[in-house]
Amino acid sequence: MDNTSTLVFTLSGLNGTEKYRIPLFVVTFLCYSLIWVANVTIIVTIIMDKNFHEPMYICLCNLCVNGLFGTAGFFPKFLSDLLSSAHVISYAGCLLQGFVVHASLTADLSILLLMAFDRYVAICRPLMYHSVMTRQRLSVMIFFSWFIPLQLNALGPIATSTIRLCGSHIPKLYCINFLVNRLACTPFIADIIIPSFNYTFYLGHFVVVFLSYINIIKTCLKSREGWDKFMKTCLPHIICLIIFTVSITFDLMYVRFGSNLAEGVKNFLAIECLIIPPLFNPVIYGLKLTKIRNRLLQTVRLNPK
């Protein structure tokens, strides 16, 4: 298939769901709406209130923005497919969708790493916190938490765009670069080098976060005050990190073993990493972080007359 400008991919996953497309559309639309409401509420609250212009809350704001970025690569196309009998996507659209999904997931991890570093300095090196987490340094770290994932995940689609494809069927609800590469007429070395580097790079993120929280927990166990601080500011981050890890694990299970699973299970594994973290992250932080919870309650509370 040399003329990629006219190539379209067929997406599987919705076959046999004709009778349930309207209910699925309604549920999906409500879920996407909830994701927008939850994330935008946190974003606007942090931006509008100067009391939240602190590293932890600024990182949370970026986490919510990234949640909207990633879901925008999936939900609009998926909603369109639910109302259509032809589940196809253009070649360029497929590469773009895969880039957005991958970039969002890896940016999520980069931001979670930055949040772990912020909590480590705040709890384990409190006297150094304001000298380490300056506004300028935070801005640089946030910039790279976006820039590096975008750059690394752009390499895959760029390399894929140079290969000759001998197929057009994507066995998933949305495109990912790994599945497009499997359609290559002949194997190519970039298909091994780029994913291997990316996996190793972000596995290092997990190791650093894990070591950071070992030190944080050790420090917090030394005093009741430290443990209270851990429960208030670190527990939401750990919950979100666990949700992210489980979601990514399910997604990797789908990619590697999806062909041996039932269609419904495959679809769940395919989309849960694009639904659960963006929906639960703002809810968990909004409910658990006292300052944000009080601010939201103050906003929605009716003034007595």
PDB file of C-alpha atoms in Angstrom, residues 10-289:
ATOM      1  CA  THR A  10     -10.909  -0.292   9.796  1.00  0.00           C
ATOM      2  CA  LEU A  11     -11.365  -0.336  13.573  1.00  0.00           C
ATOM      3  CA  SER A  12     -12.874  -3.384  15.257  1.00  0.00           C
ATOM      4  CA  GLY A  13     -14.567  -3.701  18.617  1.00  0.00           C
ATOM      5  CA  LEU A  14     -18.082  -2.464  17.887  1.00  0.00           C
ATOM      6  CA  ASN A  15     -19.097  -5.394  15.711  1.00  0.00           C
ATOM      7  CA  GLY A  16     -22.267  -7.011  17.000  1.00  0.00           C
ATOM      8  CA  THR A  17     -23.313  -4.005  19.094  1.00  0.00           C
ATOM      9  CA  GLU A  18     -25.841  -2.535  16.621  1.00  0.00           C
ATOM     10  CA  LYS A  19     -28.749  -3.042  19.052  1.00  0.00           C
ATOM     11  CA  TYR A  20     -26.952  -1.252  21.871  1.00  0.00           C
ATOM     12  CA  ARG A  21     -25.363   1.673  20.058  1.00  0.00           C
ATOM     13  CA  ILE A  22     -27.780   4.319  21.326  1.00  0.00           C
ATOM     14  CA  PRO A  23     -27.489   3.251  25.009  1.00  0.00           C
ATOM     15  CA  LEU A  24     -23.713   3.002  24.571  1.00  0.00           C
ATOM     16  CA  PHE A  25     -23.640   6.457  22.999  1.00  0.00           C
ATOM     17  CA  VAL A  26     -25.636   7.954  25.888  1.00  0.00           C
ATOM     18  CA  VAL A  27     -23.446   6.295  28.542  1.00  0.00           C
ATOM     19  CA  THR A  28     -20.249   7.297  26.724  1.00  0.00           C
ATOM     20  CA  PHE A  29     -21.439  10.873  26.238  1.00  0.00           C
ATOM     21  CA  LEU A  30     -22.365  11.161  29.932  1.00  0.00           C
ATOM     22  CA  CYS A  31     -18.984   9.724  30.925  1.00  0.00           C
ATOM     23  CA  TYR A  32     -17.127  12.191  28.673  1.00  0.00           C
ATOM     24  CA  SER A  33     -19.242  15.040  30.044  1.00  0.00           C
ATOM     25  CA  LEU A  34     -18.403  14.026  33.624  1.00  0.00           C
ATOM     26  CA  ILE A  35     -14.703  13.945  32.733  1.00  0.00           C
ATOM     27  CA  TRP A  36     -14.945  17.478  31.360  1.00  0.00           C
ATOM     28  CA  VAL A  37     -16.945  18.804  34.305  1.00  0.00           C
ATOM     29  CA  ALA A  38     -14.668  17.232  36.932  1.00  0.00           C
ATOM     30  CA  ASN A  39     -11.408  18.312  35.321  1.00  0.00           C
ATOM     31  CA  VAL A  40     -12.521  21.796  34.290  1.00  0.00           C
ATOM     32  CA  THR A  41     -13.861  22.409  37.814  1.00  0.00           C
ATOM     33  CA  ILE A  42     -10.461  21.624  39.341  1.00  0.00           C
ATOM     34  CA  ILE A  43      -8.600  23.615  36.659  1.00  0.00           C
ATOM     35  CA  VAL A  44     -10.756  26.734  37.047  1.00  0.00           C
ATOM     36  CA  THR A  45     -10.668  26.521  40.857  1.00  0.00           C
ATOM     37  CA  ILE A  46      -6.858  26.386  40.890  1.00  0.00           C
ATOM     38  CA  ILE A  47      -6.425  29.127  38.296  1.00  0.00           C
ATOM     39  CA  MET A  48      -8.908  31.555  39.831  1.00  0.00           C
ATOM     40  CA  ASP A  49      -7.832  31.198  43.484  1.00  0.00           C
ATOM     41  CA  LYS A  50      -4.347  32.540  44.262  1.00  0.00           C
ATOM     42  CA  ASN A  51      -4.233  30.370  47.385  1.00  0.00           C
ATOM     43  CA  PHE A  52      -3.782  27.395  45.062  1.00  0.00           C
ATOM     44  CA  HIS A  53      -0.840  28.870  43.164  1.00  0.00           C
ATOM     45  CA  GLU A  54       1.503  26.402  44.853  1.00  0.00           C
ATOM     46  CA  PRO A  55       3.564  23.597  43.242  1.00  0.00           C
ATOM     47  CA  MET A  56       1.288  20.732  44.319  1.00  0.00           C
ATOM     48  CA  TYR A  57      -1.869  22.393  42.995  1.00  0.00           C
ATOM     49  CA  ILE A  58      -0.196  23.642  39.818  1.00  0.00           C
ATOM     50  CA  CYS A  59       0.897  20.056  39.103  1.00  0.00           C
ATOM     51  CA  LEU A  60      -2.662  18.888  39.766  1.00  0.00           C
ATOM     52  CA  CYS A  61      -3.944  21.495  37.311  1.00  0.00           C
ATOM     53  CA  ASN A  62      -1.579  20.133  34.645  1.00  0.00           C
ATOM     54  CA  LEU A  63      -2.701  16.586  35.437  1.00  0.00           C
ATOM     55  CA  CYS A  64      -6.304  17.602  34.769  1.00  0.00           C
ATOM     56  CA  VAL A  65      -5.374  19.440  31.558  1.00  0.00           C
ATOM     57  CA  ASN A  66      -3.568  16.305  30.380  1.00  0.00           C
ATOM     58  CA  GLY A  67      -6.656  14.233  31.183  1.00  0.00           C
ATOM     59  CA  LEU A  68      -8.694  16.406  28.817  1.00  0.00           C
ATOM     60  CA  PHE A  69      -5.955  16.223  26.190  1.00  0.00           C
ATOM     61  CA  GLY A  70      -5.837  12.421  26.211  1.00  0.00           C
ATOM     62  CA  THR A  71      -9.594  11.860  26.206  1.00  0.00           C
ATOM     63  CA  ALA A  72      -9.954  14.283  23.285  1.00  0.00           C
ATOM     64  CA  GLY A  73      -7.947  11.802  21.231  1.00  0.00           C
ATOM     65  CA  PHE A  74     -10.477   9.037  21.859  1.00  0.00           C
ATOM     66  CA  PHE A  75     -14.004  10.086  22.849  1.00  0.00           C
ATOM     67  CA  PRO A  76     -15.052  12.311  19.875  1.00  0.00           C
ATOM     68  CA  LYS A  77     -14.045   9.631  17.355  1.00  0.00           C
ATOM     69  CA  PHE A  78     -15.588   6.848  19.453  1.00  0.00           C
ATOM     70  CA  LEU A  79     -18.880   8.734  19.806  1.00  0.00           C
ATOM     71  CA  SER A  80     -18.909   9.245  16.047  1.00  0.00           C
ATOM     72  CA  ASP A  81     -18.288   5.529  15.467  1.00  0.00           C
ATOM     73  CA  LEU A  82     -21.221   4.627  17.740  1.00  0.00           C
ATOM     74  CA  LEU A  83     -23.530   6.539  15.390  1.00  0.00           C
ATOM     75  CA  SER A  84     -21.971   5.190  12.213  1.00  0.00           C
ATOM     76  CA  SER A  85     -22.036   1.825  10.500  1.00  0.00           C
ATOM     77  CA  ALA A  86     -18.510   2.301   9.111  1.00  0.00           C
ATOM     78  CA  HIS A  87     -15.785   2.321  11.759  1.00  0.00           C
ATOM     79  CA  VAL A  88     -12.878   3.717   9.768  1.00  0.00           C
ATOM     80  CA  ILE A  89     -10.145   6.266  10.303  1.00  0.00           C
ATOM     81  CA  SER A  90      -7.736   7.898   7.870  1.00  0.00           C
ATOM     82  CA  TYR A  91      -4.035   7.105   7.851  1.00  0.00           C
ATOM     83  CA  ALA A  92      -3.078  10.538   9.189  1.00  0.00           C
ATOM     84  CA  GLY A  93      -5.927  10.438  11.707  1.00  0.00           C
ATOM     85  CA  CYS A  94      -4.764   7.035  12.944  1.00  0.00           C
ATOM     86  CA  LEU A  95      -1.193   8.205  13.520  1.00  0.00           C
ATOM     87  CA  LEU A  96      -2.462  11.367  15.226  1.00  0.00           C
ATOM     88  CA  GLN A  97      -4.814   9.442  17.505  1.00  0.00           C
ATOM     89  CA  GLY A  98      -2.062   7.041  18.531  1.00  0.00           C
ATOM     90  CA  PHE A  99       0.266   9.961  19.229  1.00  0.00           C
ATOM     91  CA  VAL A 100      -2.285  11.784  21.413  1.00  0.00           C
ATOM     92  CA  VAL A 101      -3.159   8.672  23.434  1.00  0.00           C
ATOM     93  CA  HIS A 102       0.471   7.674  24.022  1.00  0.00           C
ATOM     94  CA  ALA A 103       1.632  11.229  24.731  1.00  0.00           C
ATOM     95  CA  SER A 104      -1.158  11.718  27.255  1.00  0.00           C
ATOM     96  CA  LEU A 105      -0.396   8.501  29.143  1.00  0.00           C
ATOM     97  CA  THR A 106       3.325   9.215  29.355  1.00  0.00           C
ATOM     98  CA  ALA A 107       2.758  12.884  30.274  1.00  0.00           C
ATOM     99  CA  ASP A 108       0.507  11.597  33.065  1.00  0.00           C
ATOM    100  CA  LEU A 109       3.428   9.628  34.443  1.00  0.00           C
ATOM    101  CA  SER A 110       5.818  12.576  34.082  1.00  0.00           C
ATOM    102  CA  ILE A 111       3.444  14.830  36.017  1.00  0.00           C
ATOM    103  CA  LEU A 112       2.932  12.173  38.700  1.00  0.00           C
ATOM    104  CA  LEU A 113       6.718  11.944  39.001  1.00  0.00           C
ATOM    105  CA  LEU A 114       6.911  15.705  39.457  1.00  0.00           C
ATOM    106  CA  MET A 115       4.198  15.549  42.124  1.00  0.00           C
ATOM    107  CA  ALA A 116       6.126  12.803  43.944  1.00  0.00           C
ATOM    108  CA  PHE A 117       9.270  14.948  43.858  1.00  0.00           C
ATOM    109  CA  ASP A 118       7.318  17.905  45.253  1.00  0.00           C
ATOM    110  CA  ARG A 119       5.991  15.806  48.161  1.00  0.00           C
ATOM    111  CA  TYR A 120       9.443  14.326  48.789  1.00  0.00           C
ATOM    112  CA  VAL A 121      11.031  17.758  49.166  1.00  0.00           C
ATOM    113  CA  ALA A 122       8.107  19.094  51.224  1.00  0.00           C
ATOM    114  CA  ILE A 123       8.181  16.202  53.723  1.00  0.00           C
ATOM    115  CA  CYS A 124      11.749  14.904  53.722  1.00  0.00           C
ATOM    116  CA  ARG A 125      13.546  18.237  53.124  1.00  0.00           C
ATOM    117  CA  PRO A 126      11.092  20.854  54.454  1.00  0.00           C
ATOM    118  CA  LEU A 127      13.745  23.519  55.167  1.00  0.00           C
ATOM    119  CA  MET A 128      14.847  23.372  51.521  1.00  0.00           C
ATOM    120  CA  TYR A 129      11.369  23.349  50.003  1.00  0.00           C
ATOM    121  CA  HIS A 130      11.016  27.025  49.096  1.00  0.00           C
ATOM    122  CA  SER A 131      14.556  27.223  47.758  1.00  0.00           C
ATOM    123  CA  VAL A 132      14.142  24.067  45.642  1.00  0.00           C
ATOM    124  CA  MET A 133      10.557  24.460  44.410  1.00  0.00           C
ATOM    125  CA  THR A 134      10.874  28.011  43.134  1.00  0.00           C
ATOM    126  CA  ARG A 135       8.441  29.324  40.540  1.00  0.00           C
ATOM    127  CA  GLN A 136      11.140  29.380  37.856  1.00  0.00           C
ATOM    128  CA  ARG A 137      12.305  25.821  38.588  1.00  0.00           C
ATOM    129  CA  LEU A 138       8.733  24.547  38.733  1.00  0.00           C
ATOM    130  CA  SER A 139       8.000  26.140  35.360  1.00  0.00           C
ATOM    131  CA  VAL A 140      11.009  24.390  33.815  1.00  0.00           C
ATOM    132  CA  MET A 141      10.034  21.015  35.291  1.00  0.00           C
ATOM    133  CA  ILE A 142       6.434  21.335  34.099  1.00  0.00           C
ATOM    134  CA  PHE A 143       7.653  22.335  30.634  1.00  0.00           C
ATOM    135  CA  PHE A 144       9.784  19.190  30.363  1.00  0.00           C
ATOM    136  CA  SER A 145       7.027  16.992  31.822  1.00  0.00           C
ATOM    137  CA  TRP A 146       5.080  17.936  28.677  1.00  0.00           C
ATOM    138  CA  PHE A 147       7.899  18.442  26.168  1.00  0.00           C
ATOM    139  CA  ILE A 148       9.684  15.119  26.660  1.00  0.00           C
ATOM    140  CA  PRO A 149       6.573  12.887  26.318  1.00  0.00           C
ATOM    141  CA  LEU A 150       5.456  14.815  23.244  1.00  0.00           C
ATOM    142  CA  GLN A 151       8.880  14.483  21.630  1.00  0.00           C
ATOM    143  CA  LEU A 152       9.400  10.815  22.492  1.00  0.00           C
ATOM    144  CA  ASN A 153       5.940   9.806  21.319  1.00  0.00           C
ATOM    145  CA  ALA A 154       6.324  11.739  18.068  1.00  0.00           C
ATOM    146  CA  LEU A 155       9.207   9.449  17.061  1.00  0.00           C
ATOM    147  CA  GLY A 156       6.962   6.404  16.667  1.00  0.00           C
ATOM    148  CA  PRO A 157       4.437   7.912  14.208  1.00  0.00           C
ATOM    149  CA  ILE A 158       7.254   9.605  12.272  1.00  0.00           C
ATOM    150  CA  ALA A 159       9.051   6.282  11.851  1.00  0.00           C
ATOM    151  CA  THR A 160       5.794   4.478  11.035  1.00  0.00           C
ATOM    152  CA  SER A 161       4.940   7.003   8.321  1.00  0.00           C
ATOM    153  CA  THR A 162       8.019   5.862   6.358  1.00  0.00           C
ATOM    154  CA  ILE A 163       7.137   2.158   6.152  1.00  0.00           C
ATOM    155  CA  ARG A 164       5.082   0.262   3.585  1.00  0.00           C
ATOM    156  CA  LEU A 165       1.905  -1.305   4.976  1.00  0.00           C
ATOM    157  CA  CYS A 166       0.284  -4.544   3.824  1.00  0.00           C
ATOM    158  CA  GLY A 167      -2.959  -4.321   5.771  1.00  0.00           C
ATOM    159  CA  SER A 168      -5.602  -1.915   7.009  1.00  0.00           C
ATOM    160  CA  HIS A 169      -7.341  -3.654   9.927  1.00  0.00           C
ATOM    161  CA  ILE A 170      -6.759  -2.327  13.479  1.00  0.00           C
ATOM    162  CA  PRO A 171      -8.082  -4.846  16.058  1.00  0.00           C
ATOM    163  CA  LYS A 172      -8.974  -2.169  18.601  1.00  0.00           C
ATOM    164  CA  LEU A 173     -11.478   0.607  19.256  1.00  0.00           C
ATOM    165  CA  TYR A 174      -8.804   3.203  18.507  1.00  0.00           C
ATOM    166  CA  CYS A 175      -5.382   3.420  16.882  1.00  0.00           C
ATOM    167  CA  ILE A 176      -2.060   2.846  18.598  1.00  0.00           C
ATOM    168  CA  ASN A 177       1.298   2.888  16.885  1.00  0.00           C
ATOM    169  CA  PHE A 178       2.134  -0.704  17.902  1.00  0.00           C
ATOM    170  CA  LEU A 179      -0.829  -2.100  15.962  1.00  0.00           C
ATOM    171  CA  VAL A 180      -0.071   0.010  12.893  1.00  0.00           C
ATOM    172  CA  ASN A 181       3.505  -1.289  12.905  1.00  0.00           C
ATOM    173  CA  ARG A 182       2.184  -4.866  12.888  1.00  0.00           C
ATOM    174  CA  LEU A 183       0.713  -4.102   9.457  1.00  0.00           C
ATOM    175  CA  ALA A 184       4.171  -3.427   7.994  1.00  0.00           C
ATOM    176  CA  CYS A 185       5.085  -5.585   5.025  1.00  0.00           C
ATOM    177  CA  THR A 186       8.539  -6.198   6.500  1.00  0.00           C
ATOM    178  CA  PRO A 187       9.829  -5.726  10.075  1.00  0.00           C
ATOM    179  CA  PHE A 188      11.887  -2.590  10.686  1.00  0.00           C
ATOM    180  CA  ILE A 189      14.382  -1.831  13.419  1.00  0.00           C
ATOM    181  CA  ALA A 190      12.685   1.359  14.673  1.00  0.00           C
ATOM    182  CA  ASP A 191       9.699  -0.755  15.709  1.00  0.00           C
ATOM    183  CA  ILE A 192      11.972  -2.346  18.320  1.00  0.00           C
ATOM    184  CA  ILE A 193      14.334   0.487  19.285  1.00  0.00           C
ATOM    185  CA  ILE A 194      11.815   3.289  19.906  1.00  0.00           C
ATOM    186  CA  PRO A 195       9.345   1.321  22.099  1.00  0.00           C
ATOM    187  CA  SER A 196      12.223  -0.290  24.012  1.00  0.00           C
ATOM    188  CA  PHE A 197      13.748   3.105  24.790  1.00  0.00           C
ATOM    189  CA  ASN A 198      10.402   4.586  25.804  1.00  0.00           C
ATOM    190  CA  TYR A 199       9.520   1.632  28.041  1.00  0.00           C
ATOM    191  CA  THR A 200      12.917   1.811  29.740  1.00  0.00           C
ATOM    192  CA  PHE A 201      12.713   5.579  30.173  1.00  0.00           C
ATOM    193  CA  TYR A 202       9.289   5.490  31.827  1.00  0.00           C
ATOM    194  CA  LEU A 203      10.083   2.411  33.861  1.00  0.00           C
ATOM    195  CA  GLY A 204      12.747   4.638  35.396  1.00  0.00           C
ATOM    196  CA  HIS A 205       9.950   7.059  36.325  1.00  0.00           C
ATOM    197  CA  PHE A 206       8.196   4.298  38.268  1.00  0.00           C
ATOM    198  CA  VAL A 207      11.410   3.394  40.093  1.00  0.00           C
ATOM    199  CA  VAL A 208      12.051   7.005  41.114  1.00  0.00           C
ATOM    200  CA  VAL A 209       8.461   7.475  42.323  1.00  0.00           C
ATOM    201  CA  PHE A 210       8.632   4.208  44.279  1.00  0.00           C
ATOM    202  CA  LEU A 211      11.895   5.177  45.981  1.00  0.00           C
ATOM    203  CA  SER A 212      10.561   8.651  46.722  1.00  0.00           C
ATOM    204  CA  TYR A 213       7.551   7.281  48.545  1.00  0.00           C
ATOM    205  CA  ILE A 214       9.621   4.794  50.519  1.00  0.00           C
ATOM    206  CA  ASN A 215      11.569   7.761  51.907  1.00  0.00           C
ATOM    207  CA  ILE A 216       8.398   9.804  52.426  1.00  0.00           C
ATOM    208  CA  ILE A 217       6.702   7.011  54.381  1.00  0.00           C
ATOM    209  CA  LYS A 218       9.817   6.436  56.506  1.00  0.00           C
ATOM    210  CA  THR A 219       9.911  10.145  57.388  1.00  0.00           C
ATOM    211  CA  CYS A 220       6.179  10.382  58.104  1.00  0.00           C
ATOM    212  CA  LEU A 221       6.213   7.354  60.431  1.00  0.00           C
ATOM    213  CA  LYS A 222       8.510   9.213  62.820  1.00  0.00           C
ATOM    214  CA  SER A 223       5.751  11.525  64.079  1.00  0.00           C
ATOM    215  CA  ARG A 224       1.985  11.786  64.288  1.00  0.00           C
ATOM    216  CA  GLU A 225       2.073  15.201  62.628  1.00  0.00           C
ATOM    217  CA  GLY A 226       4.099  13.818  59.734  1.00  0.00           C
ATOM    218  CA  TRP A 227       1.683  10.927  59.245  1.00  0.00           C
ATOM    219  CA  ASP A 228      -1.305  13.311  59.240  1.00  0.00           C
ATOM    220  CA  LYS A 229       0.431  15.401  56.581  1.00  0.00           C
ATOM    221  CA  PHE A 230       1.075  12.258  54.537  1.00  0.00           C
ATOM    222  CA  MET A 231      -2.578  11.199  54.712  1.00  0.00           C
ATOM    223  CA  LYS A 232      -3.811  14.645  53.669  1.00  0.00           C
ATOM    224  CA  THR A 233      -1.434  15.468  50.813  1.00  0.00           C
ATOM    225  CA  CYS A 234       0.222  12.217  49.689  1.00  0.00           C
ATOM    226  CA  LEU A 235      -2.577   9.671  49.901  1.00  0.00           C
ATOM    227  CA  PRO A 236      -4.531  11.151  46.934  1.00  0.00           C
ATOM    228  CA  HIS A 237      -1.347  11.059  44.867  1.00  0.00           C
ATOM    229  CA  ILE A 238      -0.671   7.420  45.766  1.00  0.00           C
ATOM    230  CA  ILE A 239      -4.267   6.450  44.929  1.00  0.00           C
ATOM    231  CA  CYS A 240      -4.014   8.183  41.548  1.00  0.00           C
ATOM    232  CA  LEU A 241      -0.656   6.539  40.913  1.00  0.00           C
ATOM    233  CA  ILE A 242      -2.121   3.107  41.713  1.00  0.00           C
ATOM    234  CA  ILE A 243      -5.087   3.783  39.407  1.00  0.00           C
ATOM    235  CA  PHE A 244      -2.699   4.833  36.638  1.00  0.00           C
ATOM    236  CA  THR A 245      -0.464   1.776  37.138  1.00  0.00           C
ATOM    237  CA  VAL A 246      -3.388  -0.656  37.097  1.00  0.00           C
ATOM    238  CA  SER A 247      -4.856   1.041  34.016  1.00  0.00           C
ATOM    239  CA  ILE A 248      -1.569   0.879  32.118  1.00  0.00           C
ATOM    240  CA  THR A 249      -1.098  -2.756  33.135  1.00  0.00           C
ATOM    241  CA  PHE A 250      -4.536  -3.624  31.745  1.00  0.00           C
ATOM    242  CA  ASP A 251      -3.747  -1.787  28.525  1.00  0.00           C
ATOM    243  CA  LEU A 252      -0.465  -3.652  28.092  1.00  0.00           C
ATOM    244  CA  MET A 253      -2.294  -6.924  28.779  1.00  0.00           C
ATOM    245  CA  TYR A 254      -4.727  -6.044  26.002  1.00  0.00           C
ATOM    246  CA  VAL A 255      -1.945  -5.267  23.514  1.00  0.00           C
ATOM    247  CA  ARG A 256      -0.065  -8.470  24.256  1.00  0.00           C
ATOM    248  CA  PHE A 257      -2.871 -10.953  24.987  1.00  0.00           C
ATOM    249  CA  GLY A 258      -6.009  -9.301  23.580  1.00  0.00           C
ATOM    250  CA  SER A 259      -6.473 -11.842  20.797  1.00  0.00           C
ATOM    251  CA  ASN A 260      -7.226 -14.556  23.365  1.00  0.00           C
ATOM    252  CA  LEU A 261      -9.935 -12.624  25.229  1.00  0.00           C
ATOM    253  CA  ALA A 262     -13.675 -12.130  24.742  1.00  0.00           C
ATOM    254  CA  GLU A 263     -14.709  -9.032  22.781  1.00  0.00           C
ATOM    255  CA  GLY A 264     -16.290  -7.307  25.794  1.00  0.00           C
ATOM    256  CA  VAL A 265     -13.206  -7.882  27.940  1.00  0.00           C
ATOM    257  CA  LYS A 266     -10.957  -6.605  25.158  1.00  0.00           C
ATOM    258  CA  ASN A 267     -12.996  -3.425  24.811  1.00  0.00           C
ATOM    259  CA  PHE A 268     -12.879  -2.796  28.561  1.00  0.00           C
ATOM    260  CA  LEU A 269      -9.112  -3.281  28.697  1.00  0.00           C
ATOM    261  CA  ALA A 270      -8.738  -1.019  25.666  1.00  0.00           C
ATOM    262  CA  ILE A 271     -10.610   2.001  27.046  1.00  0.00           C
ATOM    263  CA  GLU A 272     -10.297   1.853  30.851  1.00  0.00           C
ATOM    264  CA  CYS A 273      -6.940   3.710  30.792  1.00  0.00           C
ATOM    265  CA  LEU A 274      -8.716   6.535  28.918  1.00  0.00           C
ATOM    266  CA  ILE A 275     -11.697   6.665  31.285  1.00  0.00           C
ATOM    267  CA  ILE A 276     -10.707   5.787  34.851  1.00  0.00           C
ATOM    268  CA  PRO A 277      -7.670   8.067  35.460  1.00  0.00           C
ATOM    269  CA  PRO A 278      -9.157  11.221  33.823  1.00  0.00           C
ATOM    270  CA  LEU A 279     -12.432  10.697  35.725  1.00  0.00           C
ATOM    271  CA  PHE A 280     -11.120   9.627  39.117  1.00  0.00           C
ATOM    272  CA  ASN A 281      -8.048  11.876  39.434  1.00  0.00           C
ATOM    273  CA  PRO A 282      -9.968  15.158  39.872  1.00  0.00           C
ATOM    274  CA  VAL A 283     -12.634  13.469  42.006  1.00  0.00           C
ATOM    275  CA  ILE A 284     -10.063  11.946  44.376  1.00  0.00           C
ATOM    276  CA  TYR A 285      -8.097  15.167  44.725  1.00  0.00           C
ATOM    277  CA  GLY A 286     -11.239  17.258  45.007  1.00  0.00           C
ATOM    278  CA  LEU A 287     -12.594  15.110  47.840  1.00  0.00           C
ATOM    279  CA  LYS A 288      -9.348  14.381  49.683  1.00  0.00           C
ATOM    280  CA  LEU A 289      -7.416  17.662  49.579  1.00  0.00           C
TER     281      LEU A 289
END
